mmCIF file of C-alpha atoms in Angstrom:
data_model
loop_
_atom_site.group_PDB
_atom_site.id
_atom_site.type_symbol
_atom_site.label_atom_id
_atom_site.label_comp_id
_atom_site.label_asym_id
_atom_site.label_seq_id
_atom_site.Cartn_x
_atom_site.Cartn_y
_atom_site.Cartn_z
ATOM 1 C CA MET V 24 -18.249 -23.887 4.412
ATOM 2 C CA SER V 25 -17.030 -20.526 3.251
ATOM 3 C CA GLN V 26 -13.537 -19.150 2.849
ATOM 4 C CA PHE V 27 -12.618 -16.184 5.014
ATOM 5 C CA THR V 28 -9.571 -13.953 4.682
ATOM 6 C CA VAL V 29 -8.270 -12.733 8.022
ATOM 7 C CA THR V 30 -5.766 -9.877 8.210
ATOM 8 C CA GLY V 31 -4.046 -8.301 11.166
ATOM 9 C CA GLN V 32 -0.787 -8.110 13.047
ATOM 10 C CA PHE V 33 0.916 -9.872 15.910
ATOM 11 C CA LYS V 34 3.610 -8.948 18.378
ATOM 12 C CA SER V 35 7.074 -10.137 17.364
ATOM 13 C CA ARG V 36 10.659 -9.380 18.362
ATOM 14 C CA ASP V 37 10.889 -6.500 15.894
ATOM 15 C CA GLY V 38 7.599 -4.831 16.866
ATOM 16 C CA TYR V 39 4.465 -5.931 15.053
ATOM 17 C CA ALA V 40 4.420 -8.277 12.058
ATOM 18 C CA PRO V 41 1.490 -8.158 9.613
ATOM 19 C CA PHE V 42 -0.235 -11.331 8.437
ATOM 20 C CA GLU V 43 -2.971 -12.430 6.060
ATOM 21 C CA THR V 44 -4.398 -15.937 6.013
ATOM 22 C CA THR V 45 -7.306 -17.731 4.361
ATOM 23 C CA ILE V 46 -9.413 -20.135 6.430
ATOM 24 C CA ASP V 47 -12.328 -22.457 5.634
ATOM 25 C CA ALA V 48 -14.944 -21.907 8.352
ATOM 26 C CA GLU V 49 -18.677 -21.989 8.998
ATOM 27 C CA ASN V 50 -18.904 -18.309 9.936
ATOM 28 C CA GLU V 51 -16.839 -15.247 10.822
ATOM 29 C CA ASN V 52 -16.564 -16.036 14.538
ATOM 30 C CA VAL V 53 -15.253 -19.540 13.891
ATOM 31 C CA ALA V 54 -12.674 -18.094 11.476
ATOM 32 C CA ARG V 55 -11.494 -15.619 14.145
ATOM 33 C CA GLU V 56 -11.127 -18.330 16.781
ATOM 34 C CA HIS V 57 -9.260 -20.634 14.409
ATOM 35 C CA VAL V 58 -6.742 -17.928 13.449
ATOM 36 C CA LEU V 59 -6.164 -16.914 17.080
ATOM 37 C CA SER V 60 -5.591 -20.545 17.999
ATOM 38 C CA GLN V 61 -3.312 -21.238 15.035
ATOM 39 C CA LEU V 62 -1.103 -18.146 15.462
ATOM 40 C CA GLY V 63 -0.886 -18.630 19.213
ATOM 41 C CA SER V 64 0.269 -22.195 18.734
ATOM 42 C CA GLN V 65 2.780 -21.480 15.951
ATOM 43 C CA HIS V 66 4.378 -18.388 17.469
ATOM 44 C CA GLY V 67 3.827 -18.912 21.194
ATOM 45 C CA LEU V 68 1.544 -15.894 21.487
ATOM 46 C CA LYS V 69 -1.312 -15.047 23.801
ATOM 47 C CA ARG V 70 -4.596 -13.836 22.327
ATOM 48 C CA THR V 71 -3.917 -10.320 23.643
ATOM 49 C CA GLU V 72 -0.750 -10.169 21.501
ATOM 50 C CA ILE V 73 -2.711 -10.764 18.271
ATOM 51 C CA ASP V 74 -4.688 -7.936 16.658
ATOM 52 C CA LEU V 75 -7.264 -9.047 14.073
ATOM 53 C CA GLU V 76 -8.056 -6.095 11.834
ATOM 54 C CA GLU V 77 -10.446 -7.516 9.232
ATOM 55 C CA VAL V 78 -12.344 -10.704 8.504
ATOM 56 C CA SER V 79 -13.886 -10.856 5.023
ATOM 57 C CA GLU V 80 -15.601 -13.598 3.072
#
């Protein structure tokens, strides 16, 4: 498994809040899905409210 760094922003009360997180995943698509799932669960967001800007290994 590789480590991926995912950066982006999500909709919050004060506009958009930036984030950066590191995830262990098999590939880039799995890392994207994991981050969307995790942020949606933690902050009560829909996938359309999360903007992933970059996924790098």
